Amino acid sequence: MPRLRTVLNRAVLALAGLFLLAIASVALTLVPWAPHLPAPWPRPGAHAVLLNADALPRLRTQGWWTPTLLMGSIVATVVFALWCSRQLRSGARPTVPLSAPDSALRSGALEDAITHQAVAIAGVAGCRTRLLVHRRHLHVRMHVWLGPDVTPAGVLPALTTLVDRAEGALTSYIVHTHVRLSTRSHHVRHIR
């Protein structure tokens, strides 16, 4: 879903950009300094307009003009409003149902719990956890920073136990865990 949202956002931005570019190009041809535009730019006539005063009443007498214009405007407004509300609503974190009946947990609270338990492991200098909920799948992404002179083999058994406990609490989901290990180097103070 995040990838679909990214593609949709980019498509909407591209369409909005093309629309604004078209409006700007038309506006540039109607300004008094239009003769100073580059050579390939289309030149407007002496009194060129997009829709002249004679054509507008003729279009209004057509049976399709007013309803089409109104429906197009309404549809564009509704689609834009739905898109904006979807963007604003996406910040809400989902809840994760637990194995106990009628129990749920905010995904942010679960991230914090996993992070605090990981930091409590000897040799772990820091941890950042991110949960992504997709229907029946739960993706747990952990970035664990090891302390200086700590080998991954020294913390992996404890991290595996932590992940197994988290998966045991989330039996209603298929849990995929990705752990990234990094080391923090010795920070030597430089004296000047």
Short mmCIF file of N, CA, C and O in Angstrom, two decimals, residues 21-157:
data_model
loop_
_atom_site.label_atom_id
_atom_site.label_comp_id
_atom_site.label_asym_id
_atom_site.label_seq_id
_atom_site.Cartn_x
_atom_site.Cartn_y
_atom_site.Cartn_z
N LEU A 21 1.61 24.06 -15.83
CA LEU A 21 2.48 24.45 -16.95
C LEU A 21 1.66 24.92 -18.15
O LEU A 21 1.99 25.90 -18.80
N ALA A 22 0.56 24.21 -18.42
CA ALA A 22 -0.31 24.61 -19.53
C ALA A 22 -0.96 25.96 -19.26
O ALA A 22 -1.00 26.83 -20.15
N ILE A 23 -1.42 26.16 -18.03
CA ILE A 23 -2.03 27.45 -17.67
C ILE A 23 -0.99 28.57 -17.79
O ILE A 23 -1.27 29.66 -18.29
N ALA A 24 0.22 28.30 -17.30
CA ALA A 24 1.28 29.32 -17.36
C ALA A 24 1.66 29.65 -18.80
O ALA A 24 1.89 30.81 -19.14
N SER A 25 1.72 28.64 -19.67
CA SER A 25 2.09 28.91 -21.06
C SER A 25 1.01 29.73 -21.76
O SER A 25 1.32 30.62 -22.55
N VAL A 26 -0.25 29.46 -21.45
CA VAL A 26 -1.33 30.26 -22.03
C VAL A 26 -1.28 31.68 -21.48
O VAL A 26 -1.41 32.66 -22.22
N ALA A 27 -1.04 31.81 -20.18
CA ALA A 27 -0.98 33.14 -19.57
C ALA A 27 0.19 33.95 -20.12
O ALA A 27 0.08 35.17 -20.31
N LEU A 28 1.29 33.28 -20.39
CA LEU A 28 2.45 34.00 -20.92
C LEU A 28 2.20 34.55 -22.32
O LEU A 28 2.75 35.58 -22.69
N THR A 29 1.39 33.84 -23.10
CA THR A 29 1.12 34.33 -24.45
C THR A 29 0.14 35.48 -24.47
O THR A 29 0.02 36.18 -25.47
N LEU A 30 -0.57 35.71 -23.36
CA LEU A 30 -1.57 36.77 -23.33
C LEU A 30 -1.05 38.06 -22.70
O LEU A 30 -1.77 39.04 -22.66
N VAL A 31 0.16 38.06 -22.22
CA VAL A 31 0.70 39.26 -21.57
C VAL A 31 1.27 40.21 -22.62
O VAL A 31 1.60 39.79 -23.74
N PRO A 32 1.42 41.49 -22.28
CA PRO A 32 1.92 42.46 -23.26
C PRO A 32 3.33 42.17 -23.76
O PRO A 32 3.67 42.57 -24.87
N TRP A 33 4.14 41.50 -22.98
CA TRP A 33 5.51 41.25 -23.42
C TRP A 33 5.64 39.93 -24.17
O TRP A 33 6.72 39.39 -24.31
N ALA A 34 4.53 39.41 -24.69
CA ALA A 34 4.55 38.17 -25.46
C ALA A 34 5.47 38.23 -26.68
O ALA A 34 6.09 37.23 -27.04
N PRO A 35 5.63 39.37 -27.36
CA PRO A 35 6.55 39.40 -28.51
C PRO A 35 8.00 39.13 -28.14
O PRO A 35 8.81 38.79 -28.99
N HIS A 36 8.34 39.26 -26.87
CA HIS A 36 9.72 39.03 -26.45
C HIS A 36 9.98 37.57 -26.04
O HIS A 36 11.05 37.27 -25.53
N LEU A 37 9.01 36.69 -26.25
CA LEU A 37 9.19 35.27 -25.91
C LEU A 37 10.13 34.62 -26.92
O LEU A 37 10.33 35.13 -28.03
N PRO A 38 10.70 33.45 -26.60
CA PRO A 38 11.58 32.76 -27.54
C PRO A 38 10.87 32.44 -28.86
O PRO A 38 9.65 32.35 -28.93
N ALA A 39 11.66 32.22 -29.90
CA ALA A 39 11.13 32.02 -31.25
C ALA A 39 10.17 30.83 -31.36
O ALA A 39 9.13 30.96 -32.02
N PRO A 40 10.45 29.64 -30.75
CA PRO A 40 9.50 28.54 -30.95
C PRO A 40 8.19 28.68 -30.19
O PRO A 40 7.28 27.90 -30.38
N TRP A 41 8.09 29.66 -29.31
CA TRP A 41 6.87 29.83 -28.52
C TRP A 41 5.73 30.29 -29.42
O TRP A 41 5.91 31.15 -30.28
N PRO A 42 4.52 29.72 -29.27
CA PRO A 42 3.41 30.13 -30.14
C PRO A 42 3.03 31.60 -29.90
O PRO A 42 2.96 32.05 -28.77
N ARG A 43 2.81 32.32 -31.00
CA ARG A 43 2.48 33.74 -30.91
C ARG A 43 0.96 33.91 -30.92
O ARG A 43 0.27 33.35 -31.78
N PRO A 44 0.44 34.70 -29.97
CA PRO A 44 -1.01 34.95 -29.99
C PRO A 44 -1.35 36.00 -31.04
O PRO A 44 -0.50 36.78 -31.47
N GLY A 45 -2.61 36.03 -31.42
CA GLY A 45 -3.07 37.06 -32.33
C GLY A 45 -3.12 38.40 -31.60
O GLY A 45 -2.83 38.51 -30.42
N ALA A 46 -3.56 39.43 -32.30
CA ALA A 46 -3.58 40.77 -31.71
C ALA A 46 -4.55 40.83 -30.52
O ALA A 46 -4.23 41.40 -29.49
N HIS A 47 -5.71 40.24 -30.66
CA HIS A 47 -6.71 40.27 -29.58
C HIS A 47 -7.15 38.83 -29.26
O HIS A 47 -8.35 38.56 -29.15
N ALA A 48 -6.19 37.93 -29.11
CA ALA A 48 -6.52 36.52 -28.90
C ALA A 48 -6.99 36.28 -27.46
O ALA A 48 -6.46 36.83 -26.51
N VAL A 49 -8.03 35.48 -27.36
CA VAL A 49 -8.53 35.05 -26.05
C VAL A 49 -8.83 33.56 -26.14
O VAL A 49 -8.98 33.00 -27.23
N LEU A 50 -8.92 32.92 -24.98
CA LEU A 50 -9.23 31.50 -24.98
C LEU A 50 -10.67 31.24 -25.42
O LEU A 50 -10.94 30.32 -26.17
N LEU A 51 -11.59 32.02 -24.92
CA LEU A 51 -13.00 31.85 -25.24
C LEU A 51 -13.58 33.24 -25.43
O LEU A 51 -13.75 33.99 -24.48
N ASN A 52 -13.89 33.61 -26.68
CA ASN A 52 -14.35 34.97 -26.93
C ASN A 52 -15.80 35.15 -26.50
O ASN A 52 -16.51 34.20 -26.21
N ALA A 53 -16.22 36.38 -26.48
CA ALA A 53 -17.56 36.72 -25.99
C ALA A 53 -18.66 36.14 -26.88
O ALA A 53 -19.78 35.92 -26.41
N ASP A 54 -18.38 35.90 -28.14
CA ASP A 54 -19.40 35.34 -29.04
C ASP A 54 -19.57 33.84 -28.84
O ASP A 54 -20.66 33.31 -28.97
N ALA A 55 -18.47 33.15 -28.53
CA ALA A 55 -18.53 31.69 -28.40
C ALA A 55 -19.16 31.25 -27.09
O ALA A 55 -19.80 30.19 -27.03
N LEU A 56 -19.01 32.02 -26.02
CA LEU A 56 -19.54 31.61 -24.71
C LEU A 56 -21.06 31.52 -24.71
O LEU A 56 -21.61 30.51 -24.27
N PRO A 57 -21.81 32.51 -25.20
CA PRO A 57 -23.28 32.35 -25.23
C PRO A 57 -23.72 31.18 -26.12
O PRO A 57 -24.69 30.49 -25.81
N ARG A 58 -22.99 30.96 -27.21
CA ARG A 58 -23.33 29.85 -28.10
C ARG A 58 -23.13 28.52 -27.38
O ARG A 58 -23.92 27.60 -27.52
N LEU A 59 -22.05 28.41 -26.59
CA LEU A 59 -21.82 27.18 -25.81
C LEU A 59 -22.87 27.00 -24.73
O LEU A 59 -23.30 25.88 -24.45
N ARG A 60 -23.31 28.09 -24.12
CA ARG A 60 -24.31 28.00 -23.05
C ARG A 60 -25.66 27.53 -23.59
O ARG A 60 -26.45 26.96 -22.83
N THR A 61 -25.93 27.77 -24.84
CA THR A 61 -27.19 27.29 -25.40
C THR A 61 -27.17 25.80 -25.71
O THR A 61 -28.22 25.19 -25.87
N GLN A 62 -25.97 25.23 -25.79
CA GLN A 62 -25.86 23.78 -26.02
C GLN A 62 -26.34 23.06 -24.76
O GLN A 62 -26.05 23.48 -23.64
N GLY A 63 -27.04 21.97 -24.92
CA GLY A 63 -27.58 21.23 -23.77
C GLY A 63 -26.51 20.54 -22.94
O GLY A 63 -26.72 20.27 -21.75
N TRP A 64 -25.38 20.26 -23.49
CA TRP A 64 -24.36 19.50 -22.77
C TRP A 64 -23.36 20.37 -22.03
O TRP A 64 -22.67 19.91 -21.12
N TRP A 65 -23.22 21.66 -22.37
CA TRP A 65 -22.14 22.49 -21.84
C TRP A 65 -22.23 22.70 -20.33
O TRP A 65 -21.30 22.39 -19.58
N THR A 66 -23.35 23.20 -19.85
CA THR A 66 -23.48 23.52 -18.42
C THR A 66 -23.42 22.27 -17.55
O THR A 66 -22.65 22.25 -16.57
N PRO A 67 -24.17 21.20 -17.85
CA PRO A 67 -24.06 20.01 -16.99
C PRO A 67 -22.66 19.38 -17.01
O PRO A 67 -22.16 18.92 -15.98
N THR A 68 -22.01 19.39 -18.16
CA THR A 68 -20.67 18.83 -18.25
C THR A 68 -19.68 19.63 -17.43
O THR A 68 -18.86 19.08 -16.70
N LEU A 69 -19.78 20.95 -17.53
CA LEU A 69 -18.89 21.81 -16.76
C LEU A 69 -19.13 21.64 -15.26
O LEU A 69 -18.18 21.53 -14.48
N LEU A 70 -20.39 21.60 -14.86
CA LEU A 70 -20.71 21.42 -13.43
C LEU A 70 -20.25 20.06 -12.92
O LEU A 70 -19.64 19.95 -11.85
N MET A 71 -20.55 19.00 -13.67
CA MET A 71 -20.17 17.66 -13.21
C MET A 71 -18.65 17.49 -13.18
O MET A 71 -18.10 16.88 -12.26
N GLY A 72 -17.96 18.04 -14.16
CA GLY A 72 -16.50 17.97 -14.15
C GLY A 72 -15.92 18.68 -12.94
O GLY A 72 -15.00 18.18 -12.28
N SER A 73 -16.47 19.85 -12.62
CA SER A 73 -15.99 20.59 -11.45
C SER A 73 -16.29 19.86 -10.15
O SER A 73 -15.45 19.79 -9.25
N ILE A 74 -17.48 19.29 -10.05
CA ILE A 74 -17.86 18.56 -8.83
C ILE A 74 -17.00 17.31 -8.66
O ILE A 74 -16.49 17.04 -7.57
N VAL A 75 -16.82 16.56 -9.73
CA VAL A 75 -16.00 15.34 -9.65
C VAL A 75 -14.56 15.69 -9.29
O VAL A 75 -13.95 15.03 -8.42
N ALA A 76 -14.00 16.72 -9.90
CA ALA A 76 -12.63 17.11 -9.58
C ALA A 76 -12.51 17.55 -8.12
O ALA A 76 -11.54 17.20 -7.43
N THR A 77 -13.50 18.28 -7.62
CA THR A 77 -13.46 18.73 -6.23
C THR A 77 -13.58 17.56 -5.27
O THR A 77 -12.86 17.48 -4.27
N VAL A 78 -14.48 16.62 -5.53
CA VAL A 78 -14.65 15.46 -4.65
C VAL A 78 -13.40 14.58 -4.66
O VAL A 78 -12.94 14.14 -3.59
N VAL A 79 -12.83 14.34 -5.83
CA VAL A 79 -11.61 13.52 -5.90
C VAL A 79 -10.47 14.19 -5.14
O VAL A 79 -9.75 13.55 -4.39
N PHE A 80 -10.33 15.50 -5.31
CA PHE A 80 -9.27 16.22 -4.60
C PHE A 80 -9.50 16.18 -3.09
O PHE A 80 -8.56 15.99 -2.31
N ALA A 81 -10.77 16.35 -2.65
CA ALA A 81 -11.07 16.31 -1.21
C ALA A 81 -10.80 14.93 -0.63
O ALA A 81 -10.25 14.80 0.48
N LEU A 82 -11.17 13.88 -1.35
CA LEU A 82 -10.90 12.51 -0.87
C LEU A 82 -9.41 12.24 -0.80
O LEU A 82 -8.91 11.62 0.16
N TRP A 83 -8.67 12.69 -1.79
CA TRP A 83 -7.23 12.50 -1.80
C TRP A 83 -6.58 13.23 -0.62
O TRP A 83 -5.74 12.68 0.08
N CYS A 84 -7.02 14.47 -0.37
CA CYS A 84 -6.47 15.24 0.76
C CYS A 84 -6.82 14.59 2.09
O CYS A 84 -5.97 14.50 2.98
N SER A 85 -8.05 14.13 2.24
CA SER A 85 -8.42 13.49 3.51
C SER A 85 -7.66 12.18 3.71
O SER A 85 -7.29 11.84 4.83
N ARG A 86 -7.40 11.47 2.65
CA ARG A 86 -6.61 10.23 2.76
C ARG A 86 -5.18 10.53 3.17
O ARG A 86 -4.58 9.79 3.95
N GLN A 87 -4.63 11.63 2.68
CA GLN A 87 -3.27 12.01 3.06
C GLN A 87 -3.21 12.40 4.53
O GLN A 87 -2.27 12.07 5.23
N LEU A 88 -4.22 13.12 5.01
CA LEU A 88 -4.23 13.53 6.40
C LEU A 88 -4.47 12.35 7.34
O LEU A 88 -3.93 12.29 8.43
N ARG A 89 -5.29 11.41 6.91
CA ARG A 89 -5.65 10.28 7.75
C ARG A 89 -4.53 9.25 7.83
O ARG A 89 -4.49 8.43 8.73
N SER A 90 -3.57 9.28 6.91
CA SER A 90 -2.54 8.26 6.87
C SER A 90 -1.60 8.32 8.06
O SER A 90 -0.85 7.40 8.30
N GLY A 91 -1.61 9.42 8.83
CA GLY A 91 -0.72 9.54 9.97
C GLY A 91 -1.16 8.71 11.17
O GLY A 91 -0.39 8.50 12.09
N ALA A 92 -2.40 8.26 11.19
CA ALA A 92 -2.89 7.48 12.32
C ALA A 92 -2.25 6.10 12.31
O ALA A 92 -2.21 5.44 11.28
N ARG A 93 -1.74 5.69 13.45
CA ARG A 93 -1.10 4.38 13.56
C ARG A 93 -2.16 3.31 13.82
O ARG A 93 -3.04 3.50 14.66
N PRO A 94 -2.07 2.18 13.15
CA PRO A 94 -3.08 1.14 13.35
C PRO A 94 -2.87 0.41 14.66
O PRO A 94 -1.80 0.44 15.26
N THR A 95 -3.93 -0.24 15.11
CA THR A 95 -3.83 -1.09 16.29
C THR A 95 -3.59 -2.51 15.85
O THR A 95 -4.00 -2.93 14.76
N VAL A 96 -2.91 -3.26 16.70
CA VAL A 96 -2.56 -4.65 16.41
C VAL A 96 -3.29 -5.54 17.40
O VAL A 96 -3.09 -5.41 18.60
N PRO A 97 -4.18 -6.44 16.92
CA PRO A 97 -4.85 -7.33 17.86
C PRO A 97 -3.87 -8.36 18.43
O PRO A 97 -3.02 -8.87 17.72
N LEU A 98 -4.00 -8.63 19.72
CA LEU A 98 -3.13 -9.60 20.38
C LEU A 98 -3.83 -10.95 20.46
O LEU A 98 -5.00 -11.09 20.13
N SER A 99 -3.10 -11.97 20.93
CA SER A 99 -3.66 -13.31 20.98
C SER A 99 -4.75 -13.44 22.04
O SER A 99 -5.63 -14.29 21.93
N ALA A 100 -4.72 -12.63 23.08
CA ALA A 100 -5.78 -12.67 24.10
C ALA A 100 -7.07 -12.11 23.49
O ALA A 100 -7.02 -11.17 22.69
N PRO A 101 -8.23 -12.67 23.87
CA PRO A 101 -9.48 -12.19 23.28
C PRO A 101 -9.77 -10.73 23.66
O PRO A 101 -9.51 -10.30 24.78
N ASP A 102 -10.31 -9.99 22.71
CA ASP A 102 -10.69 -8.59 22.89
C ASP A 102 -9.54 -7.71 23.38
O ASP A 102 -9.73 -6.82 24.22
N SER A 103 -8.34 -7.96 22.89
CA SER A 103 -7.21 -7.12 23.28
C SER A 103 -6.49 -6.63 22.02
O SER A 103 -6.37 -7.35 21.05
N ALA A 104 -6.07 -5.40 22.09
CA ALA A 104 -5.36 -4.79 20.97
C ALA A 104 -4.30 -3.85 21.53
O ALA A 104 -4.37 -3.43 22.68
N LEU A 105 -3.35 -3.54 20.71
CA LEU A 105 -2.23 -2.70 21.12
C LEU A 105 -1.90 -1.74 19.99
O LEU A 105 -1.91 -2.13 18.82
N ARG A 106 -1.64 -0.50 20.33
CA ARG A 106 -1.21 0.46 19.31
C ARG A 106 0.14 0.02 18.78
O ARG A 106 1.01 -0.42 19.53
N SER A 107 0.35 0.15 17.49
CA SER A 107 1.61 -0.30 16.91
C SER A 107 2.78 0.53 17.44
O SER A 107 3.89 0.03 17.60
N GLY A 108 2.56 1.80 17.76
CA GLY A 108 3.61 2.64 18.33
C GLY A 108 4.05 2.13 19.70
O GLY A 108 5.24 2.15 20.04
N ALA A 109 3.08 1.66 20.51
CA ALA A 109 3.42 1.12 21.83
C ALA A 109 4.20 -0.18 21.69
O ALA A 109 5.13 -0.44 22.46
N LEU A 110 3.83 -0.98 20.70
CA LEU A 110 4.57 -2.23 20.47
C LEU A 110 5.98 -1.94 19.99
O LEU A 110 6.94 -2.59 20.41
N GLU A 111 6.14 -0.94 19.15
CA GLU A 111 7.49 -0.54 18.72
C GLU A 111 8.33 -0.12 19.91
O GLU A 111 9.50 -0.51 20.03
N ASP A 112 7.74 0.70 20.80
CA ASP A 112 8.47 1.16 21.98
C ASP A 112 8.86 -0.01 22.89
O ASP A 112 9.97 -0.05 23.42
N ALA A 113 7.93 -0.96 23.08
CA ALA A 113 8.23 -2.10 23.95
C ALA A 113 9.37 -2.94 23.39
O ALA A 113 10.29 -3.34 24.13
N ILE A 114 9.34 -3.21 22.09
CA ILE A 114 10.41 -4.00 21.48
C ILE A 114 11.73 -3.24 21.56
O ILE A 114 12.78 -3.82 21.86
N THR A 115 11.69 -1.92 21.33
CA THR A 115 12.91 -1.12 21.39
C THR A 115 13.50 -1.13 22.80
O THR A 115 14.71 -1.33 22.97
N HIS A 116 12.67 -0.94 23.82
CA HIS A 116 13.18 -0.92 25.20
C HIS A 116 13.76 -2.28 25.61
O HIS A 116 14.78 -2.35 26.30
N GLN A 117 13.12 -3.36 25.17
CA GLN A 117 13.65 -4.69 25.51
C GLN A 117 14.95 -4.96 24.76
O GLN A 117 15.85 -5.60 25.29
N ALA A 118 15.07 -4.47 23.53
CA ALA A 118 16.30 -4.68 22.78
C ALA A 118 17.45 -3.89 23.38
O ALA A 118 18.58 -4.38 23.46
N VAL A 119 17.19 -2.67 23.84
CA VAL A 119 18.24 -1.85 24.43
C VAL A 119 18.70 -2.45 25.76
O VAL A 119 19.85 -2.26 26.16
N ALA A 120 17.82 -3.18 26.43
CA ALA A 120 18.18 -3.80 27.71
C ALA A 120 19.13 -4.99 27.53
O ALA A 120 19.71 -5.45 28.51
N ILE A 121 19.30 -5.47 26.33
CA ILE A 121 20.21 -6.59 26.08
C ILE A 121 21.65 -6.10 26.21
O ILE A 121 22.00 -5.03 25.70
N ALA A 122 22.47 -6.88 26.88
CA ALA A 122 23.88 -6.51 27.07
C ALA A 122 24.58 -6.46 25.71
O ALA A 122 24.48 -7.39 24.91
N GLY A 123 25.28 -5.36 25.46
CA GLY A 123 26.01 -5.20 24.22
C GLY A 123 25.29 -4.37 23.19
O GLY A 123 25.86 -3.99 22.17
N VAL A 124 24.00 -4.08 23.39
CA VAL A 124 23.23 -3.28 22.46
C VAL A 124 23.29 -1.82 22.91
O VAL A 124 22.89 -1.49 24.02
N ALA A 125 23.81 -0.97 22.05
CA ALA A 125 23.96 0.45 22.39
C ALA A 125 22.71 1.25 22.03
O ALA A 125 22.45 2.29 22.63
N GLY A 126 21.94 0.80 21.07
CA GLY A 126 20.73 1.51 20.67
C GLY A 126 19.90 0.67 19.72
O GLY A 126 20.39 -0.29 19.13
N CYS A 127 18.64 1.04 19.59
CA CYS A 127 17.74 0.28 18.71
C CYS A 127 16.64 1.21 18.22
O CYS A 127 16.19 2.10 18.93
N ARG A 128 16.21 0.99 17.00
CA ARG A 128 15.06 1.68 16.44
C ARG A 128 14.18 0.61 15.79
O ARG A 128 14.66 -0.20 14.99
N THR A 129 12.91 0.60 16.14
CA THR A 129 11.99 -0.43 15.64
C THR A 129 10.87 0.25 14.87
O THR A 129 10.36 1.29 15.28
N ARG A 130 10.47 -0.37 13.78
CA ARG A 130 9.36 0.14 12.97
C ARG A 130 8.47 -1.03 12.61
O ARG A 130 8.94 -2.07 12.16
N LEU A 131 7.15 -0.88 12.82
CA LEU A 131 6.18 -1.91 12.48
C LEU A 131 5.34 -1.44 11.30
O LEU A 131 4.85 -0.31 11.30
N LEU A 132 5.18 -2.30 10.33
CA LEU A 132 4.33 -2.02 9.18
C LEU A 132 3.25 -3.09 9.13
O LEU A 132 3.55 -4.28 9.07
N VAL A 133 2.00 -2.67 9.19
CA VAL A 133 0.87 -3.59 9.23
C VAL A 133 0.23 -3.63 7.85
O VAL A 133 -0.16 -2.59 7.32
N HIS A 134 0.16 -4.82 7.26
CA HIS A 134 -0.48 -5.03 5.95
C HIS A 134 -1.42 -6.21 6.07
O HIS A 134 -0.97 -7.36 6.12
N ARG A 135 -2.69 -5.93 6.17
CA ARG A 135 -3.73 -6.95 6.30
C ARG A 135 -3.36 -7.98 7.36
O ARG A 135 -3.40 -7.69 8.53
N ARG A 136 -2.98 -9.17 6.97
CA ARG A 136 -2.66 -10.23 7.93
C ARG A 136 -1.15 -10.38 8.13
O ARG A 136 -0.70 -11.32 8.77
N HIS A 137 -0.36 -9.48 7.56
CA HIS A 137 1.09 -9.54 7.68
C HIS A 137 1.59 -8.38 8.53
O HIS A 137 1.10 -7.26 8.42
N LEU A 138 2.56 -8.67 9.36
CA LEU A 138 3.17 -7.64 10.19
C LEU A 138 4.68 -7.69 9.94
O LEU A 138 5.30 -8.73 10.11
N HIS A 139 5.21 -6.58 9.47
CA HIS A 139 6.64 -6.49 9.19
C HIS A 139 7.31 -5.72 10.32
O HIS A 139 6.98 -4.56 10.57
N VAL A 140 8.24 -6.37 11.01
CA VAL A 140 8.99 -5.75 12.09
C VAL A 140 10.39 -5.46 11.56
O VAL A 140 11.11 -6.38 11.16
N ARG A 141 10.77 -4.19 11.55
CA ARG A 141 12.10 -3.80 11.08
C ARG A 141 12.85 -3.21 12.26
O ARG A 141 12.42 -2.22 12.83
N MET A 142 13.95 -3.84 12.59
CA MET A 142 14.76 -3.38 13.73
C MET A 142 16.13 -2.98 13.22
O MET A 142 16.75 -3.70 12.44
N HIS A 143 16.59 -1.83 13.68
CA HIS A 143 17.96 -1.40 13.41
C HIS A 143 18.64 -1.36 14.78
O HIS A 143 18.30 -0.54 15.62
N VAL A 144 19.57 -2.27 14.97
CA VAL A 144 20.23 -2.44 16.27
C VAL A 144 21.67 -1.98 16.13
O VAL A 144 22.39 -2.43 15.24
N TRP A 145 22.07 -1.08 17.03
CA TRP A 145 23.46 -0.63 17.08
C TRP A 145 24.16 -1.36 18.21
O TRP A 145 23.70 -1.35 19.36
N LEU A 146 25.26 -2.00 17.86
CA LEU A 146 26.03 -2.73 18.85
C LEU A 146 27.06 -1.80 19.47
O LEU A 146 27.56 -0.88 18.83
N GLY A 147 27.39 -2.08 20.72
CA GLY A 147 28.41 -1.30 21.40
C GLY A 147 29.79 -1.62 20.84
O GLY A 147 29.97 -2.57 20.07
N PRO A 148 30.79 -0.84 21.22
CA PRO A 148 32.15 -1.10 20.75
C PRO A 148 32.63 -2.46 21.23
O PRO A 148 32.33 -2.89 22.34
N ASP A 149 33.34 -3.15 20.38
CA ASP A 149 33.92 -4.46 20.68
C ASP A 149 32.88 -5.54 20.97
O ASP A 149 33.17 -6.53 21.65
N VAL A 150 31.65 -5.38 20.50
CA VAL A 150 30.62 -6.40 20.67
C VAL A 150 30.40 -7.08 19.33
O VAL A 150 30.23 -6.42 18.31
N THR A 151 30.42 -8.41 19.34
CA THR A 151 30.21 -9.16 18.10
C THR A 151 28.73 -9.46 17.93
O THR A 151 28.00 -9.58 18.91
N PRO A 152 28.27 -9.58 16.70
CA PRO A 152 26.86 -9.93 16.48
C PRO A 152 26.48 -11.26 17.12
O PRO A 152 25.35 -11.43 17.59
N ALA A 153 27.41 -12.21 17.15
CA ALA A 153 27.11 -13.51 17.75
C ALA A 153 26.79 -13.40 19.23
O ALA A 153 26.07 -14.23 19.79
N GLY A 154 27.28 -12.35 19.90
CA GLY A 154 27.03 -12.18 21.32
C GLY A 154 25.62 -11.70 21.63
O GLY A 154 25.10 -11.98 22.72
N VAL A 155 24.97 -10.99 20.69
CA VAL A 155 23.63 -10.46 20.95
C VAL A 155 22.54 -11.18 20.16
O VAL A 155 21.37 -11.02 20.47
N LEU A 156 22.92 -11.95 19.17
CA LEU A 156 21.91 -12.60 18.34
C LEU A 156 20.98 -13.56 19.10
O LEU A 156 19.78 -13.55 18.85
N PRO A 157 21.48 -14.40 20.01
CA PRO A 157 20.55 -15.27 20.74
C PRO A 157 19.50 -14.48 21.53
O PRO A 157 18.32 -14.84 21.54
#
